[in-house]
XYZ file of C-alpha atoms in Angstrom:
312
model
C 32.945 -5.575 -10.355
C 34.778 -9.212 -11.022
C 31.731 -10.525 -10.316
C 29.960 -8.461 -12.757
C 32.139 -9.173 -15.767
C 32.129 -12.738 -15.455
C 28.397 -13.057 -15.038
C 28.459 -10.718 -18.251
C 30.996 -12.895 -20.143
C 29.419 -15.802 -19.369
C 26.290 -14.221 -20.926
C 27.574 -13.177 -23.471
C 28.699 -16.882 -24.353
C 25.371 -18.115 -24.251
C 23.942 -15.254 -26.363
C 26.038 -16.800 -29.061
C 25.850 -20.497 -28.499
C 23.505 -23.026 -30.424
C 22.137 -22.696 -33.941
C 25.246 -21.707 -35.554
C 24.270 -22.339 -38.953
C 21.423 -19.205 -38.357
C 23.860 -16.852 -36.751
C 24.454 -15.024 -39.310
C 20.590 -14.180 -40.435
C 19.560 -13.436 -36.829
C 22.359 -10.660 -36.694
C 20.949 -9.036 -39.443
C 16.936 -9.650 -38.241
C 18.310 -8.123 -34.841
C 20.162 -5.040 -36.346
C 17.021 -4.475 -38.880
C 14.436 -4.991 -35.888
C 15.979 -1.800 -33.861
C 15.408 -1.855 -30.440
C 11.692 -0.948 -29.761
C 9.380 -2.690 -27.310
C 6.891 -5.167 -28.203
C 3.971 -5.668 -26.310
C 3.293 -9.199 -25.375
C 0.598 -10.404 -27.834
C 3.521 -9.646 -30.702
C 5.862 -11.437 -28.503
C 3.716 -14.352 -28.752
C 3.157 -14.645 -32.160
C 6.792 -13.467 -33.717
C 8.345 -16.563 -35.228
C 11.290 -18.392 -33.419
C 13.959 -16.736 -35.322
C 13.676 -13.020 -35.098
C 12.006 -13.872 -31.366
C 15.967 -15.426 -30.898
C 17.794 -12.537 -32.654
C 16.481 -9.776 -31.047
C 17.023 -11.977 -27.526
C 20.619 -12.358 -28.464
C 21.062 -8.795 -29.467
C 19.521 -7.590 -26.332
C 21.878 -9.508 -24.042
C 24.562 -8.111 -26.102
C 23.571 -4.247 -25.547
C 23.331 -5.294 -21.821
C 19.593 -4.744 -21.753
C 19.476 -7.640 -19.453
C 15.979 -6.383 -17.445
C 15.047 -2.507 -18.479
C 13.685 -1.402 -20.646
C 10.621 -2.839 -20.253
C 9.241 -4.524 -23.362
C 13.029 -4.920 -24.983
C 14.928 -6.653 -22.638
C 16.908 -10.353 -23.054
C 14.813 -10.935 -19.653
C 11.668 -11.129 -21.528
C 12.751 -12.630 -24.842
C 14.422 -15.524 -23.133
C 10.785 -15.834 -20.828
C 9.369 -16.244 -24.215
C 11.602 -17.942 -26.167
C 11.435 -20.990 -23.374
C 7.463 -20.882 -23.813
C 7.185 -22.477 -27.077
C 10.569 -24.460 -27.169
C 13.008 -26.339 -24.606
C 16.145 -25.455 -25.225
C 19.075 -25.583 -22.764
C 20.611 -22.447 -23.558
C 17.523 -20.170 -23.342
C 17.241 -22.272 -19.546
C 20.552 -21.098 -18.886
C 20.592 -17.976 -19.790
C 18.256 -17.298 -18.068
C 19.314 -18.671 -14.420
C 22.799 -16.746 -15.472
C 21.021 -13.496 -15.805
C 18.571 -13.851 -12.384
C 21.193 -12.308 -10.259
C 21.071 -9.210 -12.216
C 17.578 -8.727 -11.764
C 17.622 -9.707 -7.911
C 19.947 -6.742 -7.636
C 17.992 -4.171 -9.220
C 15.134 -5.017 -7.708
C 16.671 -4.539 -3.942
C 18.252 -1.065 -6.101
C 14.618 -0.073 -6.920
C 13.481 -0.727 -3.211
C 16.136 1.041 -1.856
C 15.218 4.419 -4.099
C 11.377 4.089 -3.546
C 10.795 3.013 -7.317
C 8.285 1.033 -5.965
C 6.420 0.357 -9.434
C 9.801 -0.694 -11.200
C 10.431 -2.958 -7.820
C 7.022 -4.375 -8.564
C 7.553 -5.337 -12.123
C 10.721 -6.653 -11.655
C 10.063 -8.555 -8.958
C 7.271 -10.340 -11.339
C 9.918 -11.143 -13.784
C 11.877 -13.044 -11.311
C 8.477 -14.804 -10.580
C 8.462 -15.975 -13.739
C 12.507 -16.842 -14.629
C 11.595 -18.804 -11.179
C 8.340 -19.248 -8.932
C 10.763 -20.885 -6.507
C 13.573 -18.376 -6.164
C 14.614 -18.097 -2.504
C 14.702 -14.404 -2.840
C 11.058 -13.587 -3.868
C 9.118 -13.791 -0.444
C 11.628 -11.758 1.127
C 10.701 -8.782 -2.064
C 7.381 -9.000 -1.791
C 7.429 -8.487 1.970
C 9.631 -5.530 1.283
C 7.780 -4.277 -1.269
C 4.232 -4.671 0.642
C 6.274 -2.807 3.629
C 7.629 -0.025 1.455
C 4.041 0.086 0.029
C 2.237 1.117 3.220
C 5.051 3.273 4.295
C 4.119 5.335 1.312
C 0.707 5.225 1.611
C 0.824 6.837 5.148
C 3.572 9.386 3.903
C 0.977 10.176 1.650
C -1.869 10.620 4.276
C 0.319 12.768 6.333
C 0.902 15.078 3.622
C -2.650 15.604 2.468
C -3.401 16.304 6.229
C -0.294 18.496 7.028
C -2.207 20.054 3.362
C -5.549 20.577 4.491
C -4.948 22.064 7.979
C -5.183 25.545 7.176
C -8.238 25.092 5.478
C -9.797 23.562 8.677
C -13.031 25.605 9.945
C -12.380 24.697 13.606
C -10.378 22.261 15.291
C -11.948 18.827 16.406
C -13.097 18.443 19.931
C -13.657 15.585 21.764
C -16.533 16.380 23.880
C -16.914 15.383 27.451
C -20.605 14.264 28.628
C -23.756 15.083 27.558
C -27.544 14.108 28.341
C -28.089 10.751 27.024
C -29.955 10.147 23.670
C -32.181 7.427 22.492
C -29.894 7.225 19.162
C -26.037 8.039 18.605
C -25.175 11.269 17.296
C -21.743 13.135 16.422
C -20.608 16.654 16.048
C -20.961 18.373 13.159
C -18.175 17.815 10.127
C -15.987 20.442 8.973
C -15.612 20.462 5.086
C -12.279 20.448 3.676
C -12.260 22.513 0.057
C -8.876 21.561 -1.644
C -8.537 18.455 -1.478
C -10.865 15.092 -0.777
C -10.222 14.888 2.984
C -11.793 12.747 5.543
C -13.161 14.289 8.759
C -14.110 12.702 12.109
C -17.014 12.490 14.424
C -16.671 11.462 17.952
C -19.805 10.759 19.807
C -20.635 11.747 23.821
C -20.642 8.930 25.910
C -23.897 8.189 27.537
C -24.645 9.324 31.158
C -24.994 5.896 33.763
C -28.781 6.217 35.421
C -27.785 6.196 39.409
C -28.373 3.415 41.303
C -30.690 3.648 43.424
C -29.657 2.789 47.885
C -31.607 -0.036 49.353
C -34.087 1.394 51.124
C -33.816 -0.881 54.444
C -30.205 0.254 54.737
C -28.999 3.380 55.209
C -26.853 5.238 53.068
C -23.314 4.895 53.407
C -20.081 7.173 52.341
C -18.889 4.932 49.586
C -17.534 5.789 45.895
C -19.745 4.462 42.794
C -17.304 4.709 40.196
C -19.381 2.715 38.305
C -22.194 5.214 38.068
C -20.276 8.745 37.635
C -19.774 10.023 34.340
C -16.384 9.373 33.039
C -14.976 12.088 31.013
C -12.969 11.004 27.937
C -8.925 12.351 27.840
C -8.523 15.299 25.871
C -7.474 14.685 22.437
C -3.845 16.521 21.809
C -3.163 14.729 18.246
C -6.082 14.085 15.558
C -4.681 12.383 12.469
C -7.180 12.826 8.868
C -7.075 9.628 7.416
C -6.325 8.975 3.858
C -8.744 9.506 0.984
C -8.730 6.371 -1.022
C -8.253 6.531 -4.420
C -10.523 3.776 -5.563
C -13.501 5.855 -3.896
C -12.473 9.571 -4.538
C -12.048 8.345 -8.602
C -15.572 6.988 -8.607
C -16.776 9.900 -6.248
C -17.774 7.999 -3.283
C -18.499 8.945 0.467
C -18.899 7.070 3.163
C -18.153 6.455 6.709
C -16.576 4.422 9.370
C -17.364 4.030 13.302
C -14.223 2.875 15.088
C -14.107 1.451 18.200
C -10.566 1.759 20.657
C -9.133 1.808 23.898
C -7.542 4.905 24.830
C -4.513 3.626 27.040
C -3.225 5.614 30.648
C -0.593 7.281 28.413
C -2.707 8.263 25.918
C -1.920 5.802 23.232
C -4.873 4.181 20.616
C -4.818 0.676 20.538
C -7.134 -2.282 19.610
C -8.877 -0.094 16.547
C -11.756 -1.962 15.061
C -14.473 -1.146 12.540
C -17.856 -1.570 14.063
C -19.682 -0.482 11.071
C -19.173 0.810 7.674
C -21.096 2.459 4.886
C -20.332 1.344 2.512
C -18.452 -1.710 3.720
C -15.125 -2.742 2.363
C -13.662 0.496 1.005
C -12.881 2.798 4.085
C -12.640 0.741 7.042
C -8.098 0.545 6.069
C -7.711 3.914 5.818
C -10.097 5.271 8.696
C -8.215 2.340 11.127
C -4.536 3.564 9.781
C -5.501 7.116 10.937
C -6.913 5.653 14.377
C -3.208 4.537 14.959
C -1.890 7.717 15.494
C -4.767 9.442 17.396
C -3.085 10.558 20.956
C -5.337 11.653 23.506
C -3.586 13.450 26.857
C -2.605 10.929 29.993
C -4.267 9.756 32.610
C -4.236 7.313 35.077
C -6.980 5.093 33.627
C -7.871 2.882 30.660
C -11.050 4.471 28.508
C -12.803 2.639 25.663
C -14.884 4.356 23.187
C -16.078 5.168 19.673
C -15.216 7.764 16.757
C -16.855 8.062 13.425
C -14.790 8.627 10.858
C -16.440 10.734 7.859
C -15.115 10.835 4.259
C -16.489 13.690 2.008
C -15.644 15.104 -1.220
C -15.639 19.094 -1.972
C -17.885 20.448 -4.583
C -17.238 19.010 -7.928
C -15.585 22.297 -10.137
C -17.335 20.780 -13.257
C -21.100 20.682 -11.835
């Protein structure tokens, strides 16, 4: 609290230093101009003097950062683009601790898009603050953690609505092209399903003739049965493609581990490429297939459809 009423005081003082013979017509431009936000094209072309009044009478209300649009923050930002003056400068690196803290506040209470626009005005108060890698790593963190909140409450969402559960299935004959079981459709809301395809039967290999046959296992030529998957995960719909109304799908490729654990998820293919291949490997992730005593490494396809369109 000390802390916070000197840094204000000291604010304060440089609110009302320099240009003293126009301190009394900025008061009045600031107390005329009210306290609405501009947007930044006005900003740019306001002359000096009301641009300085309604600086100095926002670092007098305390609107050092919010709101945004009216806030000393911004007027100073501008006010140092067209002059140099070493008041606005200090002002500036007086009020930078101010928005440092509500930035980490904003992090810290999942306001992710105030976090994000205040960590951009400390960008540009400083490109080289110490503090701004260690934001945006938070912020990118705190980011994803929402995004797969998110996905696990549109799938805890559409799991009623289900048709039948997802099966894994265990062998089948082999076939000259890859197919994958058939996709249940989720009604309301844009859901992704999944598609796992059989793993091809060996051929046998075939004894030497000259020797006779002996007792021995051919692991390598038995049909291995894949682990039963206990845990399916729907990946997230993303909202880039479900606004434009677009499908697509993803074949993943992963190892299923002896404790039933996915790791090394990769995209072998995608259609169309670049817009699914995050969100179909985030759901991958927390696919858990039962235990065994053995490593197995296969494929899933990964299906995003949208329900009917209400409007059509």
């Amino acid at each position: 609290m000390r802390f916070a009423g000197m840094a204000g005081a000291g604010l304060l003082m440089l609110a009302l230093a320099g240009c003293e013979g126009a301190r009394a017509p900025a008061a009045q431009e600031a107390s005329a101009a009210g306290s609405e936000a501009l947007p930044a094209p006005v900003l740019e072309q306001m002359e000096t003097q009301p641009l300085r009044a309604r600086a100095e009478a926002a670092l007098r209300d305390q609107r050092l950062h919010t709101p945004a649009g009216d806030n000393a923050v911004e007027y100073y930002l501008a006010l140092r683009e067209r002059e140099s003056d070493p008041g606005v400068a200090a002002a500036l690196g007086e009020m930078q601790p101010y928005v440092l803290i509500a930035t980490e506040q904003a992090l810290a209470q999942q306001q992710l898009d105030e976090a994000r626009r205040l960590v951009g005005l400390l960008a540009r108060m400083d490109t080289h603050a110490p503090a701004l890698p260690r934001l945006r790593e938070s912020l990118r963190v705190a980011q994803e953690r929402a995004d797969r909140e998110e996905g696990a409450r549109i799938a805890d969402a559409a799991k009623p609505a289900l048709a039948t559960p997802l099966q894994v299935m265990p062998t089948a004959p082999p076939t000259p092209a890859r197919t994958s079981l058939p996709v249940a459709t989720v009604t309301p809301a844009p859901m992704a399903t999944i598609a796992t395809p059989p793993p091809a039967t060996p051929e046998p290999v075939k004894p030497k003739e000259a020797a006779p046959p002996a007792p021995v296992a051919r692991t390598e030529t038995a049909p291995t049965a894949l682990p039963r998957l206990l845990q399916d995960a729907a990946p997230r719909y993303p909202l880039a493609a479900r606004n434009r109304r677009i499908e697509g799908s993803v074949q993943v490729a992963f190892t299923i581990q002896p404790d039933g654990r996915v790791t090394d998820a990769r995209a072998v293919s995608a259609q169309p490429e670049g817009l699914f291949e995050q969100a179909a490997l985030a759901a991958a992730a927390r696919w858990q297939f039962e235990a065994t005593s053995r490593r197995v490494t296969t494929t899933r396809t990964v299906t995003f459809r949208l329900p009917p369109d209400p409007n059509t």
